[in-house]
Every structure is written in structure tokens, then in C-alpha cells.
mmCIF file of C-alpha atoms and ligand atoms in Angstrom:
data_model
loop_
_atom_site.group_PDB
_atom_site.id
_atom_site.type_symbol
_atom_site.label_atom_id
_atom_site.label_comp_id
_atom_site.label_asym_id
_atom_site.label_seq_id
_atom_site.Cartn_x
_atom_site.Cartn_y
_atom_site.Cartn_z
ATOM 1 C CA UNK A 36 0.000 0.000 0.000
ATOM 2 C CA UNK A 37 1.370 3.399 -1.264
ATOM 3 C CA UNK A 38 1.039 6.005 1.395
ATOM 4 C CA UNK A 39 2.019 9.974 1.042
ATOM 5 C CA UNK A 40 2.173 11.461 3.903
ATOM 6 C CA UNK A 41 1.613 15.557 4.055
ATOM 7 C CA UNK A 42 2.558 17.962 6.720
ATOM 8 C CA UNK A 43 5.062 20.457 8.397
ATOM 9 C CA UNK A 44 8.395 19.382 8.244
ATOM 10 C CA UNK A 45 10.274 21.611 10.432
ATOM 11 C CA UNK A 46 13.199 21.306 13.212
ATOM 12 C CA UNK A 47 12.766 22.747 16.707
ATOM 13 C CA UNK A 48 15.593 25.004 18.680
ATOM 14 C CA UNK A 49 15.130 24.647 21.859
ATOM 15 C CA UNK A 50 17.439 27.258 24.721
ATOM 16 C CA UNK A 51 17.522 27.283 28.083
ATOM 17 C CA UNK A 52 18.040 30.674 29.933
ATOM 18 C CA UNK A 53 19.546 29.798 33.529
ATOM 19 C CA UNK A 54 17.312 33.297 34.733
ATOM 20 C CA UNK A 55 14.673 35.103 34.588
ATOM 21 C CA UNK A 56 13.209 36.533 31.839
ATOM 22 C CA UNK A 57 10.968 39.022 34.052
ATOM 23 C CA UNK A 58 14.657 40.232 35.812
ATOM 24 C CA UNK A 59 15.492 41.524 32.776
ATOM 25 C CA UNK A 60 12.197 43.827 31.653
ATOM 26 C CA UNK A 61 12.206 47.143 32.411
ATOM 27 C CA UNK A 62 8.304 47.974 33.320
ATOM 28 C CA UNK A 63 8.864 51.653 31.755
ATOM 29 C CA UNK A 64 11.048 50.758 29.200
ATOM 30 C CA UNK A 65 9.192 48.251 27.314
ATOM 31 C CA UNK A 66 8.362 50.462 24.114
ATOM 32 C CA UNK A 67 12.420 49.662 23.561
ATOM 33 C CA UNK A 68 12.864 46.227 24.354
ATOM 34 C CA UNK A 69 16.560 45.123 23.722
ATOM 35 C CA UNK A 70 17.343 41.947 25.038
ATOM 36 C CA UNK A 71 19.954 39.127 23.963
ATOM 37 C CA UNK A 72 19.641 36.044 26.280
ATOM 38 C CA UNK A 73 22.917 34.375 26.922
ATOM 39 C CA UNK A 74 21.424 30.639 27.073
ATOM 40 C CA UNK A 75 23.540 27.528 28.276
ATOM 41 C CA UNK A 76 21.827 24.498 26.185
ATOM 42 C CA UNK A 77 20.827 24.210 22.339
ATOM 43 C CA UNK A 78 18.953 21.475 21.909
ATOM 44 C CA UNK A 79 18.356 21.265 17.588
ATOM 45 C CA UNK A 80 15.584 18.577 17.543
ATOM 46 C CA UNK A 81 13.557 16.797 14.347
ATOM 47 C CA UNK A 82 10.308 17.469 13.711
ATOM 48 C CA UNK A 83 7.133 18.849 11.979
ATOM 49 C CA UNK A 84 4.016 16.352 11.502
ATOM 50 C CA UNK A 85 4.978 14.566 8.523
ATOM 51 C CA UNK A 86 8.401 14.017 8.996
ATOM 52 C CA UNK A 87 7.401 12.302 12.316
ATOM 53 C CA UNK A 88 4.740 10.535 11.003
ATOM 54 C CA UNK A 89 6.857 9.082 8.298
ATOM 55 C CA UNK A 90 10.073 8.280 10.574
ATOM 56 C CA UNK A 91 7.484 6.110 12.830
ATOM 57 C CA UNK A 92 6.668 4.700 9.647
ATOM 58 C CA UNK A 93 9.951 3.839 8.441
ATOM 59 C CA UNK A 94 10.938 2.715 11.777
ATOM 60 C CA UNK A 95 7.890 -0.295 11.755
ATOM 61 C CA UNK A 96 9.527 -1.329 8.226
ATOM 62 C CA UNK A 97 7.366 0.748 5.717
ATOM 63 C CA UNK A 98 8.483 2.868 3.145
ATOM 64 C CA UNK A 99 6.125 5.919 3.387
ATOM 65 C CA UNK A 100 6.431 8.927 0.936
ATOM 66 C CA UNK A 101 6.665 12.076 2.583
ATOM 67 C CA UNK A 102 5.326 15.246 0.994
ATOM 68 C CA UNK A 103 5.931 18.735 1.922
ATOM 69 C CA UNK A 104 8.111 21.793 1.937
ATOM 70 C CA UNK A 105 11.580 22.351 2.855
ATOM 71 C CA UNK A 106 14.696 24.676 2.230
ATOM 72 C CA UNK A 107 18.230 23.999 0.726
ATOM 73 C CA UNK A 108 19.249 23.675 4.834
ATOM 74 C CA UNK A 109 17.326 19.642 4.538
ATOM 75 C CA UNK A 110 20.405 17.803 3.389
ATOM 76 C CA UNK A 111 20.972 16.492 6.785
ATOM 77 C CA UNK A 112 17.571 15.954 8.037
ATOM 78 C CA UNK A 113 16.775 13.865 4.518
ATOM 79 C CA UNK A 114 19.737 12.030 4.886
ATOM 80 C CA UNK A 115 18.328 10.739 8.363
ATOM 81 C CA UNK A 116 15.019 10.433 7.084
ATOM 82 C CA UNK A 117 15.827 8.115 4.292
ATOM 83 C CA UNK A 118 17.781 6.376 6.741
ATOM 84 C CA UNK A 119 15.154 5.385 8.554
ATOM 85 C CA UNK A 120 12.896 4.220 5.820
ATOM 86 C CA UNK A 121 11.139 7.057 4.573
ATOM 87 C CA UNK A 122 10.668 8.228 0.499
ATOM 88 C CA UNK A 123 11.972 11.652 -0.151
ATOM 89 C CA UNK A 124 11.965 12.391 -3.458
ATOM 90 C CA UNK A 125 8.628 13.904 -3.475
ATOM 91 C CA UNK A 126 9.555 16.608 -1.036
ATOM 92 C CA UNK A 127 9.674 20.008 -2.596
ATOM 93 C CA UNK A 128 12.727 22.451 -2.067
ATOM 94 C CA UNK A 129 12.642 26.164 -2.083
ATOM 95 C CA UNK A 130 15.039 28.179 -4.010
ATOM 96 C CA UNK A 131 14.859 31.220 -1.547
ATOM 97 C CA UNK A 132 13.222 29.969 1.835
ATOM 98 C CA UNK A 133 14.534 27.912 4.663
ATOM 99 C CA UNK A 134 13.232 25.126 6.274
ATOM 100 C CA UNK A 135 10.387 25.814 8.814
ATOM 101 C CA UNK A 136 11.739 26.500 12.085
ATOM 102 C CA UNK A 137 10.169 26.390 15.932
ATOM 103 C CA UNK A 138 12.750 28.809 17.978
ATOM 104 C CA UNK A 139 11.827 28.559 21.711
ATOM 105 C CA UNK A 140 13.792 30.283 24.833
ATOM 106 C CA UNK A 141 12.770 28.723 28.573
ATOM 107 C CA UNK A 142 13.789 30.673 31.383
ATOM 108 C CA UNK A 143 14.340 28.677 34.810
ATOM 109 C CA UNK A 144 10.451 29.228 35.818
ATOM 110 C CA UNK A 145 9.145 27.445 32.602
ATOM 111 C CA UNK A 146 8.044 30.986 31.357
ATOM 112 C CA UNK A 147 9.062 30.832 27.405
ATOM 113 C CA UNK A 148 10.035 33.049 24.361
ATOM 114 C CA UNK A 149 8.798 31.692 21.242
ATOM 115 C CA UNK A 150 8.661 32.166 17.416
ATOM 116 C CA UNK A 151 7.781 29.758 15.079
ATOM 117 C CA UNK A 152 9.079 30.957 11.006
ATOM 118 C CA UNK A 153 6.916 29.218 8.441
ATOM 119 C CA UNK A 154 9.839 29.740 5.783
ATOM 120 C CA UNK A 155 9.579 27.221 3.328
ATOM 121 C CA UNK A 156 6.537 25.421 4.349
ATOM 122 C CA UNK A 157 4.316 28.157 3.145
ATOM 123 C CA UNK A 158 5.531 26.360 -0.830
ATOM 124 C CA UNK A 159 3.767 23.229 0.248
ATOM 125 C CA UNK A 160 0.734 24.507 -1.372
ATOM 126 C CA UNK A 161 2.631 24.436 -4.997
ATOM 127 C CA UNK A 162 2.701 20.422 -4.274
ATOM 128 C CA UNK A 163 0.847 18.540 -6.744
ATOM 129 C CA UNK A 164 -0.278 15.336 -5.707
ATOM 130 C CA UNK A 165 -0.665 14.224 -9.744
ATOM 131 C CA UNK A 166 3.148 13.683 -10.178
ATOM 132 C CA UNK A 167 3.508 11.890 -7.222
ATOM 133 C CA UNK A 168 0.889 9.227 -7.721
ATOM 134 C CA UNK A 169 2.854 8.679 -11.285
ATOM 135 C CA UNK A 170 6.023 8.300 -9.942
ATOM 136 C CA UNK A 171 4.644 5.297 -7.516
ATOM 137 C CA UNK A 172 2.366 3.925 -10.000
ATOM 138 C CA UNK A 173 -0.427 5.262 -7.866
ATOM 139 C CA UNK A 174 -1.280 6.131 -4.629
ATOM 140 C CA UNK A 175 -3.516 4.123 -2.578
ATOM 141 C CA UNK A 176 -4.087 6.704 0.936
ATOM 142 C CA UNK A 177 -2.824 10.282 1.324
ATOM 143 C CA UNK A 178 -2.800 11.300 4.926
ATOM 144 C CA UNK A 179 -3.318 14.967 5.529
ATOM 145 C CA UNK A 180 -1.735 16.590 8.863
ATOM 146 C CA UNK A 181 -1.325 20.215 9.744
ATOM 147 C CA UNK A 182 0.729 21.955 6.925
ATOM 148 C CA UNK A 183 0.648 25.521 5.433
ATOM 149 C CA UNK A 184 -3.740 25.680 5.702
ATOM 150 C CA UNK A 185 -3.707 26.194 1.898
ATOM 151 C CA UNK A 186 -1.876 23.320 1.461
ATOM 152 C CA UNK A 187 -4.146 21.065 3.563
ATOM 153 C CA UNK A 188 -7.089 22.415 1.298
ATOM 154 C CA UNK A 189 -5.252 21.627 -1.800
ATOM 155 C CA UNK A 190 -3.866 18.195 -1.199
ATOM 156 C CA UNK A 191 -7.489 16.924 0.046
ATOM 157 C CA UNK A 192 -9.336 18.266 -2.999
ATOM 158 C CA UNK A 193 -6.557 16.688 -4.971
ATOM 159 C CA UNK A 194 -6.821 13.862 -3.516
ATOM 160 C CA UNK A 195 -10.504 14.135 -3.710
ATOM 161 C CA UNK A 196 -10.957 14.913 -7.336
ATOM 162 C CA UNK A 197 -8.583 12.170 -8.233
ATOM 163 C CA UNK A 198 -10.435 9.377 -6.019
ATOM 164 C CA UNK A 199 -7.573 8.702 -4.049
ATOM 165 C CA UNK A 200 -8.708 7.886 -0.223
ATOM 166 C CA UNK A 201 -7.453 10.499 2.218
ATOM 167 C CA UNK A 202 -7.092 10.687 5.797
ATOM 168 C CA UNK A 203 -7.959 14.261 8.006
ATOM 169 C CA UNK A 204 -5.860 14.944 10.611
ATOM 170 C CA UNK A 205 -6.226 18.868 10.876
ATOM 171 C CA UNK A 206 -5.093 18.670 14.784
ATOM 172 C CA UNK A 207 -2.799 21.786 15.630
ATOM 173 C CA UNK A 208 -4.657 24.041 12.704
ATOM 174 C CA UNK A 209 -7.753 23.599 14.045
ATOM 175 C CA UNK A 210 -7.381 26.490 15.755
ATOM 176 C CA UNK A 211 -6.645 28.846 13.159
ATOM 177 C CA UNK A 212 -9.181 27.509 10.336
ATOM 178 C CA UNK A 213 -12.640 28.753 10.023
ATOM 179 C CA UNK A 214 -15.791 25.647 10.169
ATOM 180 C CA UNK A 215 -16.289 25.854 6.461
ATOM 181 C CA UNK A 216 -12.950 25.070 5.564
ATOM 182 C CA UNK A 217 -12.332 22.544 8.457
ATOM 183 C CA UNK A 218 -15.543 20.567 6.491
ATOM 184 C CA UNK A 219 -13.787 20.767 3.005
ATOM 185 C CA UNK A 220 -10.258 18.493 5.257
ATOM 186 C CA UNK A 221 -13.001 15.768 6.837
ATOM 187 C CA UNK A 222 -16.024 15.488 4.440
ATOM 188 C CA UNK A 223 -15.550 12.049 2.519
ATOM 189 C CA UNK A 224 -12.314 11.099 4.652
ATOM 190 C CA UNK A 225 -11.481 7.415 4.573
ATOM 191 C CA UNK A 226 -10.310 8.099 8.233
ATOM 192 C CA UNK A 227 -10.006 11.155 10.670
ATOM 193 C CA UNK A 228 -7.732 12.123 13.605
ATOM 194 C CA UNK A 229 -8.127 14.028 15.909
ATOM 195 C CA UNK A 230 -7.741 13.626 20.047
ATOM 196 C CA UNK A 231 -10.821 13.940 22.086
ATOM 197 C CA UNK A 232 -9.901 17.876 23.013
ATOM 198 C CA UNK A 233 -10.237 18.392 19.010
ATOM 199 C CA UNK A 234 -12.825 16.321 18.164
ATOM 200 C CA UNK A 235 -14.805 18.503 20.298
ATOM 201 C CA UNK A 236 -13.836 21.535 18.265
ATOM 202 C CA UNK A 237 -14.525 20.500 14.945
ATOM 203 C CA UNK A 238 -18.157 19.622 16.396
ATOM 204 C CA UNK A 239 -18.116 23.169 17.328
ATOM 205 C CA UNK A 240 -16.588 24.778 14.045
ATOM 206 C CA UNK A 241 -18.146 22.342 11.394
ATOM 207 C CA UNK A 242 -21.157 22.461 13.223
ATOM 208 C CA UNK A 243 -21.647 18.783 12.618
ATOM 209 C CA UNK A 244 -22.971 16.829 15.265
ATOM 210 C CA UNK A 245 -20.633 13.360 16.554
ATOM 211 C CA UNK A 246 -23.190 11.152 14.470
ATOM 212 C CA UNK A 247 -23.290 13.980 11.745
ATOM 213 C CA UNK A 248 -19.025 13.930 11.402
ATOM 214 C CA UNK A 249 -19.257 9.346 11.243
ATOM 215 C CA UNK A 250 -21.860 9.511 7.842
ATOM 216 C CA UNK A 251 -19.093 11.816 6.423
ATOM 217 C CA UNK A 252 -16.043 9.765 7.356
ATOM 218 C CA UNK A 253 -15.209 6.415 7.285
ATOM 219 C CA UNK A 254 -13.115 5.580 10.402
ATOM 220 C CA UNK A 255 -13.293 8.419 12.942
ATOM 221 C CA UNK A 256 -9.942 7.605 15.408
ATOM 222 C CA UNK A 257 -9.683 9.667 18.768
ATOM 223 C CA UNK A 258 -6.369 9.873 21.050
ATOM 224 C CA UNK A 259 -7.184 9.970 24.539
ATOM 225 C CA UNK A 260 -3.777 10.531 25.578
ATOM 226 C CA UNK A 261 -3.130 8.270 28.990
ATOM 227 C CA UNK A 262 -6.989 6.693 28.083
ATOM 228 C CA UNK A 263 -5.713 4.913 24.669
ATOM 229 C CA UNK A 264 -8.027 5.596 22.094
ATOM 230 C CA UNK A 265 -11.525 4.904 20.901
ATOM 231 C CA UNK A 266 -12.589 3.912 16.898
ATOM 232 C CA UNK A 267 -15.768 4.609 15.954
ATOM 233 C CA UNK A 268 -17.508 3.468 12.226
ATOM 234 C CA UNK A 269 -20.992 4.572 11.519
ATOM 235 C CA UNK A 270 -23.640 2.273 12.796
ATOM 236 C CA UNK A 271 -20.605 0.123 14.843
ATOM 237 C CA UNK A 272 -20.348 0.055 18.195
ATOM 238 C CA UNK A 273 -16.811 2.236 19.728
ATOM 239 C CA UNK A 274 -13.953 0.118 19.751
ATOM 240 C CA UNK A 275 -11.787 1.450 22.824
ATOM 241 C CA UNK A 276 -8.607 0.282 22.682
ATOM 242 C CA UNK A 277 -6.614 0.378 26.041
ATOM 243 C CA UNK A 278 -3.028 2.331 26.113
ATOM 244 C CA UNK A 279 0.231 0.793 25.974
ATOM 245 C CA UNK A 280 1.909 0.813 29.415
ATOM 246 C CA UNK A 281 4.913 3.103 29.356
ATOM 247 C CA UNK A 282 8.292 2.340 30.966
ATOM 248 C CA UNK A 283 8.462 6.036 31.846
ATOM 249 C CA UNK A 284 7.659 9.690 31.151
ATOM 250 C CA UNK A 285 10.009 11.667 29.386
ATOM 251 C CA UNK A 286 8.313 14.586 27.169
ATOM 252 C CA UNK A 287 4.613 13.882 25.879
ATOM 253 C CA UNK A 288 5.841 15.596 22.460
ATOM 254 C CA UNK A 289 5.016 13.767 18.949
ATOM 255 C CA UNK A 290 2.700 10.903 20.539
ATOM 256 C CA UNK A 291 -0.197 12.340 18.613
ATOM 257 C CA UNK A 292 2.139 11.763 15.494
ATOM 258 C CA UNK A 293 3.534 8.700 16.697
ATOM 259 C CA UNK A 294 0.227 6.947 17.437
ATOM 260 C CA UNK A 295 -1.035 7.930 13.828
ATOM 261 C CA UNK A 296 2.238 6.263 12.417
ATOM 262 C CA UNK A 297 1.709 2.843 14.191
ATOM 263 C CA UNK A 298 -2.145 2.803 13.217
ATOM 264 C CA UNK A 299 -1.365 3.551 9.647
ATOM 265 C CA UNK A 300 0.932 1.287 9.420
ATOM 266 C CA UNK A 301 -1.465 -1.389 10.452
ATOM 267 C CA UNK A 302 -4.067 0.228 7.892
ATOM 268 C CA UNK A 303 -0.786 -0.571 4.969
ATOM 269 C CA UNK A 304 -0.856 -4.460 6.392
ATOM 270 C CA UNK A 305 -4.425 -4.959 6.073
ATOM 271 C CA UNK A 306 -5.041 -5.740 10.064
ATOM 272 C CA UNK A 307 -8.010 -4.690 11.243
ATOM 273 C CA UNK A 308 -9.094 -1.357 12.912
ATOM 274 C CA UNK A 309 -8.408 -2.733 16.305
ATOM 275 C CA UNK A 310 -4.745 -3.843 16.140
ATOM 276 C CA UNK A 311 -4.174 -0.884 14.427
ATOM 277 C CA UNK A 312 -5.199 0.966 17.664
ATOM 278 C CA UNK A 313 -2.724 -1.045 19.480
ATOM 279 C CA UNK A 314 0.269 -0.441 16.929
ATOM 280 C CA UNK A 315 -0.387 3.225 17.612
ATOM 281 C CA UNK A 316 -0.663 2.925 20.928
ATOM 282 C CA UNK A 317 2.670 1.360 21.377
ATOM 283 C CA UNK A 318 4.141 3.223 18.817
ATOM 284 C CA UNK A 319 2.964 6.341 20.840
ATOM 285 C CA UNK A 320 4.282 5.122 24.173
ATOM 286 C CA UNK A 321 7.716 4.646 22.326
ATOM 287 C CA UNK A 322 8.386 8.904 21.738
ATOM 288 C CA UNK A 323 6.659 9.438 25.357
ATOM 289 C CA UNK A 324 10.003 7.559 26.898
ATOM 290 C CA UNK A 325 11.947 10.410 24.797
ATOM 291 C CA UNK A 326 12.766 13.389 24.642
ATOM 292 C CA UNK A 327 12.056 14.654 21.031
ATOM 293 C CA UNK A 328 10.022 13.549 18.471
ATOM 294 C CA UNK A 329 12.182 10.919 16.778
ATOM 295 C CA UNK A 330 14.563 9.799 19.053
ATOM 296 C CA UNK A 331 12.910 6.402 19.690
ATOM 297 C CA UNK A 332 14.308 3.122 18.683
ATOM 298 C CA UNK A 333 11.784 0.410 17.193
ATOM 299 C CA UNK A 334 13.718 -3.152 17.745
ATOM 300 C CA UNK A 335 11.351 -5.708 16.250
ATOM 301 C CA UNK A 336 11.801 -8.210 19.162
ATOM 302 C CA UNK A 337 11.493 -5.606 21.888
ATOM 303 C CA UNK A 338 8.435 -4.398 20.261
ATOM 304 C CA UNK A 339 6.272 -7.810 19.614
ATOM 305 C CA UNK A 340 7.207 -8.655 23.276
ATOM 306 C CA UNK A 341 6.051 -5.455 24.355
ATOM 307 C CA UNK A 342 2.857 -5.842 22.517
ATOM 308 C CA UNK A 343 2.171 -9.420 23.815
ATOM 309 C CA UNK A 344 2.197 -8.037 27.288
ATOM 310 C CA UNK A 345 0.090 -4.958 26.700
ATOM 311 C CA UNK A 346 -2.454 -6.953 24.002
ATOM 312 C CA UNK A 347 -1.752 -10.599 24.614
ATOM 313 C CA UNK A 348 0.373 -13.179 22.491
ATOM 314 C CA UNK A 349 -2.245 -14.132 20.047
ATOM 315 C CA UNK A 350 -2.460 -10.446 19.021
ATOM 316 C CA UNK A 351 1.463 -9.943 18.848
ATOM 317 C CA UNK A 352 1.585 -13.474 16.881
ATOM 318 C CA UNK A 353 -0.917 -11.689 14.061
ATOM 319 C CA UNK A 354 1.165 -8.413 14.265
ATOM 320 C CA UNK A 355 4.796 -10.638 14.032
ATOM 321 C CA UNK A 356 4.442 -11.026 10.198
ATOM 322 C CA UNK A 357 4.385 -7.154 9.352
ATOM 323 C CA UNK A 358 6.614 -5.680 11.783
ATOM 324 C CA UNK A 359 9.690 -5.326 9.919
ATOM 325 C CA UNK A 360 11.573 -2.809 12.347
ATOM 326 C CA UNK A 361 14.136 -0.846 11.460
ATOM 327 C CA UNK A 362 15.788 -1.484 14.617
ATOM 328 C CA UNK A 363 17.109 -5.041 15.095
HETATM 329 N N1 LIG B 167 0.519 8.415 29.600
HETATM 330 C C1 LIG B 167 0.380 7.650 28.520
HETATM 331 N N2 LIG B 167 0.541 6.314 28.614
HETATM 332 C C2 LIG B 167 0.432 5.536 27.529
HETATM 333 N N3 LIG B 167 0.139 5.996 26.313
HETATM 334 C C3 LIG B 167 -0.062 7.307 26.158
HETATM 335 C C4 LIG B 167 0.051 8.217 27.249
HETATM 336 N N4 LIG B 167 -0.176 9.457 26.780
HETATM 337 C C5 LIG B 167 -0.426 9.331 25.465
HETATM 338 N N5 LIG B 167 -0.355 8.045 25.091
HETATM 339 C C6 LIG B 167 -0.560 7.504 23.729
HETATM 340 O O1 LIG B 167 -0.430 8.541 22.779
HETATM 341 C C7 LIG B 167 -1.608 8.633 21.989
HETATM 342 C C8 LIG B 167 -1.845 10.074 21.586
HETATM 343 O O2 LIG B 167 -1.938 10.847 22.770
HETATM 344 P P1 LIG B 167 -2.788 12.192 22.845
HETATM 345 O O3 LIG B 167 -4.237 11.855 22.759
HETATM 346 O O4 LIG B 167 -2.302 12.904 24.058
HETATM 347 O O5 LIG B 167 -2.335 12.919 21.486
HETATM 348 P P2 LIG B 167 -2.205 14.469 21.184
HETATM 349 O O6 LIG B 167 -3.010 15.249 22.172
HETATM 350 O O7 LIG B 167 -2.524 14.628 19.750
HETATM 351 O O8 LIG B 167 -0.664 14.728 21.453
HETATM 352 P P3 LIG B 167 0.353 15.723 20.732
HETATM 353 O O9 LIG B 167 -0.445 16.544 19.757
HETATM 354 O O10 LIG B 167 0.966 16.500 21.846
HETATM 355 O O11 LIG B 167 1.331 14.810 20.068
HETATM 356 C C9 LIG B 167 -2.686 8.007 22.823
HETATM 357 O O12 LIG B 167 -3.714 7.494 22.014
HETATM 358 C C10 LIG B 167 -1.908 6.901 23.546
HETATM 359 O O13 LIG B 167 -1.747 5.819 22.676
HETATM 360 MG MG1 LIG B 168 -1.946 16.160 18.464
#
């Protein structure tokens, strides 16, 4: 099964400040702020949507196709990518913009200085999906996830138009879309993503009611964070699939991502909806014993043995035959 994944790809700059960031403001003086933070740590991590999506992919032994926008600065970050799996010669480069970037300063009382530069990803919407599917010999799901909003719009009536089946998973832009667009991403989905936070929201922006949203989609999927998740099909009853125990905390970061990477992968290997659930799940619990998005390590062995304990060995024995990890 030929899968593109769409989204951000960006990388994240993270500083730590060992002060105060109120110390250093001036309460009459702030129509002249001047400020230059010495920081101690710079932390330069992976991420944007797709590109996590498709390393969690790559890591379970797929070879996802990764669509989106990116600057001449990418050599290193595609080098790991394709590393680990992932396809990407679809990704478009800009000539004059760099890749998206998520700059963030913490000060020792959590308080934090943030800007997030679109750069490059603002191009995405000058992807055609046509080419693509021609390359592969056709495309067989497209999976939409927060990207320049124009893009989003684009790739799903692409995808639309050209009867491709596409999954909605407008998540983080959610915020910043108005209802009538947020019903052009989900109407006609073959699945949609959300957690239960934003499945709330697009209730209230679409103005579509919970049973309204299932006739439009096929497979609604909803994170529940510590809760697992829940699967619901029109005119099925839920399907609530329990959470993988984790070995630890570490930064809850890119389990949204992560979880959608494990299901989908279980969507490419024809299992059905509810071992999907549970490939997400553990796939999920994976990033939240990391820091970052895609530092995780899939070993294959270390994984099924995992999943027998969480899902039981008769469940690991069907999942044993697709898991092609990466990892040894
Ligand atoms: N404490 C936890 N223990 C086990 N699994 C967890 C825990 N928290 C999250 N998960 C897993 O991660 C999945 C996604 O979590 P969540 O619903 O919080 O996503 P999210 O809100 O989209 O996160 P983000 O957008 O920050 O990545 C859950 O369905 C579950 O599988
Ligand atoms: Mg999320």
C-alpha cells in the first residue's frame, strides 16, 4: 500500500536561559525592548508532523512517501530520514526559503520566548499530488496533517478529485481555520484524527454533530492521551482500545504523530481497525520515553514482546508477520 504522507516538516531550537526573563524587563522601558539572552543548552531537535509521522513509519519497516516543503538547509535531516525508511523524493525544495523552524527560549520558571518561522513550508501549497501518484504507480491513501492551511485544502481536494482515499488529521490548525474550511479536510475522509480535546472543536466549528461527522467519514480515530483511544464506524459500536503501558515519562511531544504512524501502518498491512489501535498505541508510548520527536528506537523483538504483554500473544503473533523494524 502506497502512502504519502503531508505535513510540516520543520526542526525545533530549543534554549535554556539559567534566569529570569521578568529580571530583565524594564516595566517603563518596554516600548524599547533590547534583550539578547545568553542561554547555556541548544537542543536542535527533528520534527514537523509529517516528517514524524513518516520516521514512525519507516521505523515499523514501511516505506512511506513524505510530501511537503523544505529549504536547501534539509540535506541532513533527509539524509536521516531516508535512513530510517522514509521516500523523499517527493519533497519540494525552495530556491529562496529555509526550512520551517520552531525557535523557543525557557527561562528557569518554565516561562518561554517563542517564534515559530513558516519559511519554506508556506511552498507546500505548490505540491501537486498528480506527479507523485505517477512516480509510484499510484497512490492508494494520502494522509493529511497540519501543513501551510492552503496546502491542507489543496492536497485533500486533490486527492478528492482524483479518487484517491485520504485521511484528516487537521489537529494543531484547528485552531486557526474557520468551520467551512475545516468541512472541506473531513467530508468524505477514509479516516479522521483528531484527540478527544479536538474532536470537540470541529463539532463546534463544522457544526456537525458526533453522528453527523461518522456519515461523512469512514473511520473516525480519537487519542485519549493516557486513556488509549476509541474507533468509531458509523452504525458500529466504539472500539476502545486500552493504552500501551509506558516504561516512563520523558516529554509527551510527537505521541499524537507517533500513534497515527503505528495505526497507519497497520491500515498498509491490512489488520483490522483494532490492532491498528494497538500499533499506535505502542508506537505512541515509544516517543513518550523520549525526549524529542524521533529519538525512539523500534527493535522488532522488543516491540512484539512489548505488545504481547500490553495486548496478549495471540495479538502480537498476528502483528509478528508485518513488523519489519528498522531497529534489530
Ligand atoms: N501516559 C500515557 N501512557 C500511555 N500511552 C499514552 C500516554 N499518553 C499518550 N499516550 C498515547 O499517545 C496517543 C496520543 O496521545 P494524545 O491523545 O495525548 O495525542 P495528542 O493530544 O494529539 O498529542 P500531541 O499533539 O501532543 O502529540 C494516545 O492514544 C496513547 O496511545
Ligand atoms: Mg496532536
Amino acid at each position: 500500500m502506497r502512502i504519502a504522507v503531508t505535513g510540516s516538516i520543520a526542526t525545533d531550537h530549543l534554549m535554556i536561559f539559567p534566569g529570569r526573563f521578568g529580571d530583565q524587563l524594564i516595566a517603563d522601558q518596554l516600548d524599547r525592548v533590547s534583550l539578547s539572552f545568553l542561554v547555556d543548552d541548544l537542543q536542535i531537535r527533528r520534527g514537523g508532523c509529517a516528517a514524524n509521522i513518516a520516521f514512525g513509519m519507516g521505523c515499523l519497516g514501511l516505506r512511506p512517501v513524505l510530501v511537503g516543503a523544505v529549504g536547501a538547509d534539509f540535506a541532513d535531516y533527509r539524509s536521516w530520514l531516508e535512513r530510517h525508511g522514509v521516500d523523499c523524493d517527493s519533497v519540494h525544495t525552495s530556491e529562496v526559503h529555509h526550512t520551517a523552524r520552531f525557535l523557543c527560549t525557557t527561562d528557569e520558571n518554565h516561562n518561554q520566548i517563542a517564534s515559530f518561522y513558516t519559511g519554506a513550508m508556506a511552498e507546500a501549497r505548490l505540491i501537486e499530488l498528480g506527479p507523485i501518484a505517477e512516480r509510484l504507480g499510484g497512490l492508494d491513501l494520502v494522509l493529511v496533517s497540519p501543513n501551510d492551511p492552503e496546502a491542507m485544502l489543496r492536497h485533500t481536494d486533490e486527492a478528492r478529485g482524483r479518487g484517491i482515499p485520504f485521511a484528516a488529521d487537521p489537529s494543531q490548525q484547528l485552531a486557526r481555520m474557520p468551520g467551512e474550511e475545516i468541512r472541506r479536510l473531513i467530508d468524505g475522509a477514509a479516516y479522521l484524527f483528531s484527540n478527544d480535546y479536538e474532536k470537540g472543536l470541529i463539532e463546534q466549528k463544522t457544526g456537525w454533530s458526533d453522528e453527523e461527522t461518522l456519515d461523512r467519514v469512514g473511520v473516525r480515530v480519537t487519542t485519549l492521551g493516557p486513556k488509549g483511544a476509541v474507533i468509531d464506524r458509523k452504525g458500529e459500536p466504539s472500539l476502545h482500545v486500552s493504552p500501551a503501558p509506558e516504561l516512563g515519562k520523558a516529554d509527551p511531544t510527537g505521541v499524537g504523530d507517533a500513534f497515527r504512524s503505528g495505526f497507519l501502518s497497520g491500515v498498509a498491512w491490512g489488520l483490522p481497525l483494532e490492532r491498528c489501535g494497538q500499533i499506535g498505541n505502542l508506537t505512541a508510548t515509544h516517543v513518550l520515553e523520549r525526549v524529542g520527536c524521533q529519538e525512539y528506537e523500534l527493535g522488532r523483538q522488543v516491540f512484539l514482546d512489548r505488545f504481547a504483554a500490553a495486548y496478549g500473544a495471540a495479538a502480537a503473533e498476528e502483528v509478528a508477520g508485518f513488523v519489519r523494524c528498522h531497529h534489530p
